[in-house]
């Protein structure tokens, strides 16, 4: 399993509605994604399309050494204020000095409440703040075929 790089088509395609029949297989993939992330301390999250899997799930860091698996995530609500902050993306070479990875300023909600299915198959709601809220929004964008950059195709 390797991180897919832009301009791969899978990065700009919306993932279909989540099929819970694939969850056991997706858990195996999510564990592999965590293995990719572990040595990359600058990698806060990784979405399935970033490893070539067109399904609605992602893995994110939950503190320094813990990881959270989020299957079929949706943002239910967000706070009133947004903040502009720096973001990189592993699929845009973030952390790769040789490739000159892209780092941009992006507006994100400071607080989000997300609903997702956890690794135990339980549907949960959780509120995230600051960096974790930013990561949730960034990874859900990946599931919707959105990147932190604009391409020439869309006039950006």
mmCIF file of C-alpha atoms in Angstrom:
data_model
loop_
_atom_site.group_PDB
_atom_site.id
_atom_site.type_symbol
_atom_site.label_atom_id
_atom_site.label_comp_id
_atom_site.label_asym_id
_atom_site.label_seq_id
_atom_site.Cartn_x
_atom_site.Cartn_y
_atom_site.Cartn_z
ATOM 1 C CA UNK A 1 0.000 0.000 0.000
ATOM 2 C CA UNK A 2 1.382 3.394 -1.027
ATOM 3 C CA UNK A 3 0.134 6.953 -0.849
ATOM 4 C CA UNK A 4 -1.428 7.999 -4.155
ATOM 5 C CA UNK A 5 -0.143 11.285 -5.548
ATOM 6 C CA UNK A 6 -2.007 14.025 -7.391
ATOM 7 C CA UNK A 7 -3.053 14.123 -10.254
ATOM 8 C CA UNK A 8 -4.384 10.571 -9.802
ATOM 9 C CA UNK A 9 -8.077 10.518 -10.719
ATOM 10 C CA UNK A 10 -9.146 8.741 -7.509
ATOM 11 C CA UNK A 11 -8.207 11.883 -5.552
ATOM 12 C CA UNK A 12 -10.819 13.981 -7.329
ATOM 13 C CA UNK A 13 -13.655 11.441 -7.453
ATOM 14 C CA UNK A 14 -16.381 11.338 -4.818
ATOM 15 C CA UNK A 15 -16.539 8.049 -2.922
ATOM 16 C CA UNK A 16 -19.871 6.211 -3.127
ATOM 17 C CA UNK A 17 -22.214 5.689 -0.189
ATOM 18 C CA UNK A 18 -20.529 3.439 2.365
ATOM 19 C CA UNK A 19 -21.254 -0.278 2.026
ATOM 20 C CA UNK A 20 -21.009 -1.889 5.461
ATOM 21 C CA UNK A 21 -20.479 -5.288 3.803
ATOM 22 C CA UNK A 22 -16.868 -4.190 3.159
ATOM 23 C CA UNK A 23 -16.167 -3.103 6.738
ATOM 24 C CA UNK A 24 -14.054 -6.132 7.743
ATOM 25 C CA UNK A 25 -11.880 -5.605 4.658
ATOM 26 C CA UNK A 26 -11.777 -1.857 5.321
ATOM 27 C CA UNK A 27 -10.566 -2.420 8.893
ATOM 28 C CA UNK A 28 -7.618 -4.395 7.516
ATOM 29 C CA UNK A 29 -6.873 -1.540 5.103
ATOM 30 C CA UNK A 30 -7.204 1.041 7.893
ATOM 31 C CA UNK A 31 -4.651 -0.839 10.005
ATOM 32 C CA UNK A 32 -2.281 -0.801 7.012
ATOM 33 C CA UNK A 33 -2.905 2.941 6.654
ATOM 34 C CA UNK A 34 -1.978 3.422 10.314
ATOM 35 C CA UNK A 35 1.265 1.540 9.642
ATOM 36 C CA UNK A 36 2.056 4.031 6.868
ATOM 37 C CA UNK A 37 1.238 6.971 9.151
ATOM 38 C CA UNK A 38 3.136 5.859 12.267
ATOM 39 C CA UNK A 39 6.657 6.896 11.186
ATOM 40 C CA UNK A 40 5.356 10.074 9.505
ATOM 41 C CA UNK A 41 4.884 12.311 12.542
ATOM 42 C CA UNK A 42 3.662 15.169 10.302
ATOM 43 C CA UNK A 43 0.832 12.973 8.939
ATOM 44 C CA UNK A 44 -2.287 13.694 11.020
ATOM 45 C CA UNK A 45 -4.738 11.791 8.836
ATOM 46 C CA UNK A 46 -5.061 9.591 5.780
ATOM 47 C CA UNK A 47 -8.218 8.910 3.759
ATOM 48 C CA UNK A 48 -8.931 5.704 1.850
ATOM 49 C CA UNK A 49 -8.717 7.346 -1.610
ATOM 50 C CA UNK A 50 -5.170 8.449 -0.740
ATOM 51 C CA UNK A 51 -4.135 4.791 -0.798
ATOM 52 C CA UNK A 52 -6.185 3.915 -3.871
ATOM 53 C CA UNK A 53 -9.352 2.724 -2.103
ATOM 54 C CA UNK A 54 -12.564 4.431 -3.222
ATOM 55 C CA UNK A 55 -14.471 4.038 0.049
ATOM 56 C CA UNK A 56 -15.685 6.393 2.755
ATOM 57 C CA UNK A 57 -13.263 5.977 5.662
ATOM 58 C CA UNK A 58 -10.146 7.539 7.093
ATOM 59 C CA UNK A 59 -7.601 7.146 9.862
ATOM 60 C CA UNK A 60 -6.514 10.043 12.062
ATOM 61 C CA UNK A 61 -4.108 10.555 14.914
ATOM 62 C CA UNK A 62 -5.784 10.829 18.279
ATOM 63 C CA UNK A 63 -2.934 12.232 20.321
ATOM 64 C CA UNK A 64 0.702 11.313 19.809
ATOM 65 C CA UNK A 65 0.504 7.533 19.638
ATOM 66 C CA UNK A 66 -3.160 6.607 19.271
ATOM 67 C CA UNK A 67 -5.187 6.353 16.083
ATOM 68 C CA UNK A 68 -8.892 6.656 15.386
ATOM 69 C CA UNK A 69 -10.626 4.787 12.560
ATOM 70 C CA UNK A 70 -13.618 6.627 11.107
ATOM 71 C CA UNK A 71 -15.912 4.687 8.770
ATOM 72 C CA UNK A 72 -18.791 6.412 6.951
ATOM 73 C CA UNK A 73 -18.096 9.793 8.612
ATOM 74 C CA UNK A 74 -20.358 12.812 8.312
ATOM 75 C CA UNK A 75 -20.125 16.228 9.924
ATOM 76 C CA UNK A 76 -23.375 16.879 11.763
ATOM 77 C CA UNK A 77 -22.646 20.415 12.902
ATOM 78 C CA UNK A 78 -19.939 22.976 13.349
ATOM 79 C CA UNK A 79 -19.205 25.969 15.519
ATOM 80 C CA UNK A 80 -19.823 29.543 14.481
ATOM 81 C CA UNK A 81 -16.269 30.535 13.771
ATOM 82 C CA UNK A 82 -13.724 29.375 11.264
ATOM 83 C CA UNK A 83 -9.990 29.816 11.412
ATOM 84 C CA UNK A 84 -7.439 29.990 8.623
ATOM 85 C CA UNK A 85 -4.556 27.639 9.236
ATOM 86 C CA UNK A 86 -1.770 25.850 7.441
ATOM 87 C CA UNK A 87 -2.459 22.466 5.854
ATOM 88 C CA UNK A 88 -0.399 20.008 3.926
ATOM 89 C CA UNK A 89 -1.493 16.832 2.197
ATOM 90 C CA UNK A 90 0.365 13.576 1.815
ATOM 91 C CA UNK A 91 -1.039 13.246 -1.722
ATOM 92 C CA UNK A 92 0.451 16.624 -2.594
ATOM 93 C CA UNK A 93 3.955 15.734 -1.438
ATOM 94 C CA UNK A 94 3.648 17.184 2.079
ATOM 95 C CA UNK A 95 6.744 16.308 4.070
ATOM 96 C CA UNK A 96 8.678 15.339 0.928
ATOM 97 C CA UNK A 97 11.461 17.906 0.551
ATOM 98 C CA UNK A 98 12.588 16.425 -2.764
ATOM 99 C CA UNK A 99 9.124 16.897 -4.299
ATOM 100 C CA UNK A 100 8.550 20.325 -2.778
ATOM 101 C CA UNK A 101 5.307 19.414 -1.037
ATOM 102 C CA UNK A 102 2.435 21.884 -1.100
ATOM 103 C CA UNK A 103 1.398 23.677 2.098
ATOM 104 C CA UNK A 104 -1.541 26.102 1.964
ATOM 105 C CA UNK A 105 -3.608 28.330 4.227
ATOM 106 C CA UNK A 106 -7.130 26.904 4.403
ATOM 107 C CA UNK A 107 -10.234 28.040 6.298
ATOM 108 C CA UNK A 108 -11.808 25.383 8.518
ATOM 109 C CA UNK A 109 -14.420 25.336 11.245
ATOM 110 C CA UNK A 110 -12.767 25.496 14.666
ATOM 111 C CA UNK A 111 -15.220 22.956 16.163
ATOM 112 C CA UNK A 112 -17.081 20.138 14.412
ATOM 113 C CA UNK A 113 -19.332 17.356 15.589
ATOM 114 C CA UNK A 114 -18.865 14.252 13.499
ATOM 115 C CA UNK A 115 -20.789 10.999 13.380
ATOM 116 C CA UNK A 116 -18.926 7.884 12.264
ATOM 117 C CA UNK A 117 -18.735 4.155 12.777
ATOM 118 C CA UNK A 118 -15.765 3.145 14.919
ATOM 119 C CA UNK A 119 -13.574 0.055 14.605
ATOM 120 C CA UNK A 120 -15.980 -1.897 16.843
ATOM 121 C CA UNK A 121 -18.842 -1.239 14.419
ATOM 122 C CA UNK A 122 -20.568 1.214 16.755
ATOM 123 C CA UNK A 123 -22.022 4.448 15.381
ATOM 124 C CA UNK A 124 -20.786 7.336 17.557
ATOM 125 C CA UNK A 125 -20.936 11.118 17.677
ATOM 126 C CA UNK A 126 -17.886 13.040 18.766
ATOM 127 C CA UNK A 127 -16.970 16.712 18.923
ATOM 128 C CA UNK A 128 -13.512 17.705 17.719
ATOM 129 C CA UNK A 129 -11.695 20.997 18.233
ATOM 130 C CA UNK A 130 -8.672 22.757 16.763
ATOM 131 C CA UNK A 131 -6.271 20.442 14.900
ATOM 132 C CA UNK A 132 -8.496 17.370 15.166
ATOM 133 C CA UNK A 133 -11.456 19.353 13.744
ATOM 134 C CA UNK A 134 -9.224 20.492 10.869
ATOM 135 C CA UNK A 135 -8.118 16.905 10.187
ATOM 136 C CA UNK A 136 -11.728 15.617 10.143
ATOM 137 C CA UNK A 137 -12.725 18.266 7.618
ATOM 138 C CA UNK A 138 -9.637 17.690 5.449
ATOM 139 C CA UNK A 139 -10.145 13.905 5.335
ATOM 140 C CA UNK A 140 -13.888 14.165 4.633
ATOM 141 C CA UNK A 141 -12.991 16.495 1.754
ATOM 142 C CA UNK A 142 -10.879 13.648 0.348
ATOM 143 C CA UNK A 143 -13.898 11.329 0.540
ATOM 144 C CA UNK A 144 -15.815 13.911 -1.483
ATOM 145 C CA UNK A 145 -13.094 14.262 -4.128
ATOM 146 C CA UNK A 146 -11.911 17.662 -2.892
ATOM 147 C CA UNK A 147 -8.291 18.762 -2.485
ATOM 148 C CA UNK A 148 -6.793 21.770 -0.710
ATOM 149 C CA UNK A 149 -5.628 23.090 -4.070
ATOM 150 C CA UNK A 150 -7.536 24.158 -7.158
ATOM 151 C CA UNK A 151 -6.621 22.619 -10.464
ATOM 152 C CA UNK A 152 -6.372 24.258 -13.861
ATOM 153 C CA UNK A 153 -9.489 22.312 -14.827
ATOM 154 C CA UNK A 154 -11.689 24.276 -12.436
ATOM 155 C CA UNK A 155 -10.275 27.705 -13.208
ATOM 156 C CA UNK A 156 -8.030 27.824 -10.119
#
